[in-house]
Coordinates of C-alpha atoms in Angstrom, one line a residue:
M7 CA -178.9 -76.2 57.3
K8 CA -180.7 -78.7 55.1
R9 CA -183.1 -77.3 52.5
R10 CA -186.1 -79.1 54.1
Q11 CA -185.2 -77.7 57.5
W12 CA -184.9 -74.2 56.1
F13 CA -188.4 -74.5 54.6
A14 CA -189.8 -75.8 57.8
F15 CA -188.4 -72.9 59.8
S16 CA -189.5 -70.4 57.2
A17 CA -193.0 -71.8 57.3
A18 CA -193.1 -71.7 61.1
G19 CA -191.9 -68.1 61.0
A20 CA -194.6 -67.2 58.5
L21 CA -197.2 -68.8 60.7
L22 CA -196.1 -66.8 63.7
L23 CA -196.1 -63.6 61.8
S24 CA -199.6 -64.3 60.4
A25 CA -200.9 -65.3 63.9
G26 CA -199.5 -62.0 65.3
A27 CA -201.1 -60.0 62.5
A28 CA -204.4 -61.8 63.1
L29 CA -204.2 -61.1 66.8
A30 CA -203.5 -57.5 66.2
Q31 CA -206.5 -57.2 64.0
S32 CA -208.9 -59.1 66.3
Y33 CA -207.8 -57.9 69.7
P34 CA -209.8 -57.1 71.7
S35 CA -212.9 -59.0 70.7
R36 CA -214.3 -59.0 74.2
P37 CA -214.1 -56.8 77.4
V38 CA -210.6 -56.3 78.9
K39 CA -210.1 -56.6 82.7
L40 CA -207.9 -54.0 84.4
Q41 CA -207.0 -55.3 87.8
V42 CA -206.5 -52.8 90.7
P43 CA -204.5 -54.5 93.4
F44 CA -206.0 -52.4 96.2
A45 CA -209.4 -51.7 97.6
P46 CA -211.6 -49.0 96.0
G47 CA -211.0 -45.4 97.0
G48 CA -207.3 -45.1 96.8
T49 CA -205.2 -43.4 94.1
T50 CA -204.6 -46.6 92.1
D51 CA -208.3 -47.1 91.9
I52 CA -208.9 -43.4 91.0
I53 CA -206.4 -43.4 88.1
A54 CA -207.7 -46.8 86.8
R55 CA -211.2 -45.5 86.7
V56 CA -210.3 -42.3 85.0
I57 CA -208.4 -44.1 82.2
S58 CA -210.6 -47.2 81.8
E59 CA -213.5 -45.5 79.9
P60 CA -211.4 -43.6 77.3
L61 CA -209.1 -46.5 76.9
G62 CA -212.1 -48.7 76.2
K63 CA -213.3 -46.3 73.5
S64 CA -209.9 -46.4 71.9
L65 CA -209.8 -50.2 72.0
G66 CA -213.4 -50.6 70.9
Q67 CA -214.2 -52.8 73.9
S68 CA -215.1 -52.1 77.5
V69 CA -212.2 -52.0 80.0
I70 CA -213.6 -53.2 83.3
V71 CA -211.9 -52.2 86.5
E72 CA -211.7 -55.0 89.2
N73 CA -210.3 -54.6 92.7
K74 CA -208.4 -57.4 94.3
A75 CA -206.9 -56.2 97.6
G76 CA -204.5 -57.9 100.0
G77 CA -200.9 -58.2 100.9
G78 CA -200.0 -54.5 100.1
G79 CA -200.9 -55.2 96.5
I80 CA -199.3 -58.6 96.2
V81 CA -202.5 -60.6 95.9
G82 CA -203.8 -58.6 92.9
A83 CA -200.4 -58.3 91.2
S84 CA -199.9 -62.0 91.5
E85 CA -203.2 -62.7 89.8
T86 CA -202.1 -60.5 86.9
A87 CA -198.7 -62.2 86.7
R88 CA -200.4 -65.6 86.5
A89 CA -203.0 -64.6 83.9
T90 CA -203.0 -65.9 80.3
P91 CA -200.9 -63.6 78.2
D92 CA -203.6 -62.7 75.7
G93 CA -204.3 -59.1 76.7
Y94 CA -207.6 -59.7 78.4
S95 CA -206.2 -59.5 81.9
L96 CA -204.1 -56.5 82.6
G97 CA -203.1 -54.8 85.8
V98 CA -202.3 -51.4 87.3
A99 CA -198.6 -51.3 88.3
T100 CA -197.6 -49.3 91.3
V101 CA -194.4 -48.6 93.2
S102 CA -195.8 -50.8 95.9
T103 CA -196.4 -53.9 93.7
T104 CA -193.3 -53.6 91.5
A105 CA -190.7 -52.1 93.8
T106 CA -191.3 -51.7 97.5
N107 CA -193.1 -54.9 98.3
P108 CA -190.7 -57.2 96.3
A109 CA -187.8 -55.3 97.9
I110 CA -188.9 -55.9 101.4
N111 CA -190.8 -59.2 101.1
P112 CA -188.6 -62.2 100.1
K113 CA -191.8 -64.3 99.8
T114 CA -193.3 -62.1 97.0
P115 CA -194.6 -64.8 94.6
Y116 CA -193.4 -62.9 91.5
N117 CA -190.3 -61.2 90.1
P118 CA -191.3 -57.6 89.2
L119 CA -188.6 -57.4 86.6
T120 CA -189.3 -60.7 84.7
D121 CA -192.9 -61.8 85.4
F122 CA -194.7 -58.8 83.8
T123 CA -194.8 -57.1 80.5
P124 CA -194.7 -53.3 81.1
I125 CA -196.9 -51.3 78.7
I126 CA -197.1 -47.7 79.8
N127 CA -196.8 -45.4 82.9
I128 CA -199.9 -43.3 83.0
A129 CA -199.0 -40.8 85.7
A130 CA -196.7 -40.0 88.6
T131 CA -198.1 -38.6 91.9
P132 CA -196.7 -36.9 95.0
N133 CA -197.0 -38.6 98.4
V134 CA -198.0 -36.8 101.6
I135 CA -197.9 -37.3 105.4
A136 CA -201.1 -35.9 106.8
V137 CA -202.6 -36.0 110.3
H138 CA -206.1 -35.9 111.8
P139 CA -207.1 -32.4 113.0
S140 CA -206.9 -33.6 116.6
F141 CA -203.2 -34.1 116.3
P142 CA -201.3 -31.6 118.5
A143 CA -199.3 -30.1 115.6
R144 CA -200.2 -28.6 112.2
D145 CA -196.8 -27.9 110.6
Y146 CA -193.7 -30.0 110.0
Q147 CA -191.5 -28.8 112.9
G148 CA -194.3 -29.2 115.4
F149 CA -195.0 -32.7 114.0
V150 CA -191.5 -34.0 114.3
N151 CA -191.0 -32.4 117.7
E152 CA -194.2 -34.1 118.9
L153 CA -193.0 -37.5 117.7
R154 CA -189.6 -37.1 119.3
R155 CA -191.2 -36.1 122.6
N156 CA -193.5 -39.1 122.6
P157 CA -191.8 -42.1 121.0
G158 CA -194.2 -44.9 120.5
K159 CA -197.3 -42.9 121.4
Y160 CA -198.6 -42.5 117.9
S161 CA -199.5 -44.8 115.0
Y162 CA -199.8 -44.3 111.3
A163 CA -201.9 -45.9 108.6
S164 CA -200.8 -47.1 105.2
S165 CA -202.3 -48.9 102.2
G166 CA -200.5 -52.1 103.4
T167 CA -197.3 -53.7 104.6
G168 CA -194.6 -53.3 102.0
G169 CA -196.5 -50.5 100.2
I170 CA -195.0 -47.2 99.3
G171 CA -196.5 -45.4 102.2
H172 CA -195.1 -48.1 104.6
M173 CA -191.7 -48.0 103.1
L174 CA -191.3 -44.2 102.8
M175 CA -192.6 -43.8 106.4
E176 CA -190.1 -46.4 107.7
L177 CA -187.4 -44.6 105.8
Y178 CA -188.6 -41.3 107.3
K179 CA -188.6 -42.7 110.8
S180 CA -185.0 -44.0 110.4
M181 CA -183.8 -40.6 109.1
S182 CA -185.7 -38.4 111.5
K183 CA -185.0 -40.6 114.5
T184 CA -188.6 -41.0 115.4
F185 CA -190.8 -44.0 116.2
V186 CA -194.4 -44.4 115.1
T187 CA -196.3 -47.7 115.1
H188 CA -197.4 -49.0 111.6
I189 CA -201.1 -49.9 111.1
P190 CA -201.4 -51.6 107.6
Y191 CA -204.7 -51.7 105.8
R192 CA -206.0 -53.5 102.6
G193 CA -205.7 -50.3 100.5
A194 CA -205.6 -46.5 100.9
G195 CA -209.4 -46.3 101.0
P196 CA -209.8 -48.1 104.3
A197 CA -206.7 -46.4 105.7
L198 CA -208.0 -43.0 104.8
N199 CA -211.4 -43.8 106.3
D200 CA -209.9 -44.6 109.7
T201 CA -207.6 -41.7 109.7
V202 CA -210.4 -39.2 108.8
A203 CA -212.5 -40.8 111.5
G204 CA -209.7 -40.3 114.1
Q205 CA -209.0 -44.0 114.7
V206 CA -205.4 -43.5 113.5
P207 CA -203.8 -40.1 113.9
I208 CA -201.3 -40.1 111.0
I209 CA -201.3 -41.4 107.4
F210 CA -198.7 -41.6 104.7
D211 CA -200.6 -41.7 101.4
N212 CA -200.6 -40.8 97.8
L213 CA -201.8 -37.2 97.3
P214 CA -204.7 -37.9 94.9
S215 CA -206.7 -40.0 97.4
A216 CA -205.8 -37.8 100.4
L217 CA -206.3 -34.4 98.7
P218 CA -210.1 -34.3 98.9
F219 CA -210.0 -34.7 102.7
I220 CA -207.2 -32.1 102.9
K221 CA -209.3 -29.6 101.0
E222 CA -212.2 -30.3 103.4
N223 CA -209.9 -29.7 106.4
R224 CA -210.6 -33.3 107.5
L225 CA -206.8 -34.0 107.2
I226 CA -203.9 -31.6 107.8
P227 CA -201.0 -32.0 105.4
I228 CA -197.5 -31.9 107.0
V229 CA -194.9 -32.7 104.4
V230 CA -195.0 -33.9 100.8
A231 CA -192.8 -36.0 98.5
A232 CA -192.6 -34.0 95.3
P233 CA -190.0 -32.3 93.1
Q234 CA -191.2 -28.9 94.4
R235 CA -194.0 -27.4 96.5
L236 CA -197.4 -28.1 95.0
A237 CA -199.8 -25.4 93.8
S238 CA -202.5 -27.2 95.7
L239 CA -200.5 -27.1 98.9
P240 CA -198.3 -24.0 98.7
N241 CA -197.5 -23.8 102.4
V242 CA -196.5 -27.5 102.8
P243 CA -192.7 -28.2 102.5
T244 CA -191.2 -31.1 100.6
F245 CA -189.0 -33.7 102.3
K246 CA -186.1 -32.2 100.5
E247 CA -186.8 -28.8 102.1
V248 CA -186.8 -30.4 105.6
G249 CA -183.4 -32.1 104.9
L250 CA -184.7 -35.6 104.0
E251 CA -184.2 -35.8 100.3
P252 CA -184.1 -39.6 100.1
V253 CA -187.8 -39.7 101.2
N254 CA -188.7 -37.3 98.4
R255 CA -190.0 -39.9 96.0
M256 CA -193.2 -39.9 93.9
A257 CA -195.4 -42.9 93.1
Y258 CA -196.4 -44.1 89.6
Y259 CA -199.4 -45.8 88.1
G260 CA -199.0 -47.8 84.9
I261 CA -200.5 -50.6 82.9
L262 CA -198.8 -54.0 82.6
G263 CA -199.7 -57.6 81.7
P264 CA -198.2 -61.0 82.4
K265 CA -194.9 -61.9 80.8
G266 CA -195.1 -63.1 77.2
L267 CA -197.7 -60.6 76.2
P268 CA -197.6 -60.4 72.4
K269 CA -196.1 -57.2 71.0
E270 CA -199.2 -56.6 69.0
V271 CA -201.3 -56.4 72.1
V272 CA -198.7 -54.2 73.9
D273 CA -198.7 -51.8 71.0
K274 CA -202.5 -51.6 70.8
V275 CA -203.0 -51.0 74.6
H276 CA -200.1 -48.5 74.6
A277 CA -201.5 -46.6 71.6
G278 CA -205.0 -46.6 73.2
T279 CA -203.7 -45.3 76.4
V280 CA -201.7 -42.5 74.7
A281 CA -204.8 -41.6 72.7
A282 CA -206.8 -41.4 76.0
L283 CA -204.2 -39.2 77.6
K284 CA -204.4 -36.7 74.7
D285 CA -208.0 -36.0 75.7
P286 CA -208.0 -32.7 77.6
A287 CA -210.8 -33.9 79.8
V288 CA -208.9 -37.0 80.8
R289 CA -205.7 -35.0 81.4
R290 CA -207.6 -32.5 83.5
R291 CA -209.2 -35.2 85.7
I292 CA -205.7 -36.8 86.3
E293 CA -203.9 -33.5 86.9
D294 CA -206.7 -32.3 89.2
T295 CA -205.6 -35.1 91.6
G296 CA -202.2 -33.6 91.8
S297 CA -200.7 -36.1 89.4
V298 CA -198.4 -35.5 86.5
I299 CA -199.1 -37.2 83.1
V300 CA -196.3 -39.5 81.9
G301 CA -197.3 -41.7 79.0
N302 CA -193.9 -43.2 78.3
S303 CA -192.9 -46.2 76.1
P304 CA -193.0 -49.8 77.2
A305 CA -189.1 -49.9 77.3
E306 CA -189.0 -46.6 79.3
F307 CA -191.6 -48.0 81.8
A308 CA -189.6 -51.2 82.2
Q309 CA -186.4 -49.2 82.9
Q310 CA -188.4 -47.1 85.5
I311 CA -189.6 -50.2 87.3
K312 CA -186.1 -51.5 87.5
A313 CA -184.7 -48.2 88.8
E314 CA -187.4 -48.0 91.5
F315 CA -186.9 -51.6 92.6
D316 CA -183.1 -51.0 92.8
V317 CA -183.7 -47.8 94.9
Y318 CA -186.0 -49.5 97.4
K319 CA -183.9 -52.7 97.6
K320 CA -181.0 -50.5 98.7
V321 CA -183.2 -48.7 101.2
V322 CA -184.3 -52.1 102.7
D323 CA -180.7 -53.4 102.8
T324 CA -179.2 -50.2 104.2
A325 CA -181.8 -49.5 106.8
G326 CA -182.3 -53.1 107.7
L327 CA -186.1 -52.9 107.2
K328 CA -188.1 -56.0 108.0
L329 CA -191.8 -56.9 107.5
D330 CA -193.9 -56.2 110.6

């Protein structure tokens, strides 16, 4: 390489390093948006609002939660993918937006493995099938027997087509040889509202958003997707216990940004989230929802996203699942 070219490359490298250092020192200099790709009231919204205030304190700027529902999370996730990679527009990553929806929907306008910068997985949560109290069964065996006796009679609500509730219920249906009609909503909040009101008899939802209604006996839990029985629902079996281990998958809620997010920004948001998760009050609020704190590294979260996408892509291909 010629001496002049070497100096030019060295100067360019020095400029990039100094720009990165300056960004690390100045970021954030204004409020940061944390996009929730679902309507208010669901688990994604709950986790985002629990973490936003302490994360904002760690960063020294407000972290503002914004909801952008639609397409089972695709609309909001697409907005995050298209955002300027400067750290001021982040999003909450879920299994629905980074695994199940892209796995089942070939028209998803982003690649979950290449169009985002994973930062941290905040928490993992169980999932639950619950029914309205008017449903003629209150335990798993009665539930599955009722569905088999009356194929097509019942419907179930989910947070949206291609979401984790939709995909897991469809997998459950194929494995249990039952048929229930899917009613997709623009988020878990609206889906829960209609199920609690008796408009839809069944819901497959993340536990944190359904648990308050279960505790009030406004919903009856039937079976959970969790590593073992939950302390909050000791009498409710897991899918593994009823012989359906492939359905026994938890959800996750993490923070990501658009691709190309500078490492300095990633490191700062990651450190701020880890600091927030060390606060006993924050941990308690998350764990009280039935969730498990994760707080992994950006590389570990990226590997987790890929692993979940691969699992659901195989589910879609094996079961021949199609969009409604």
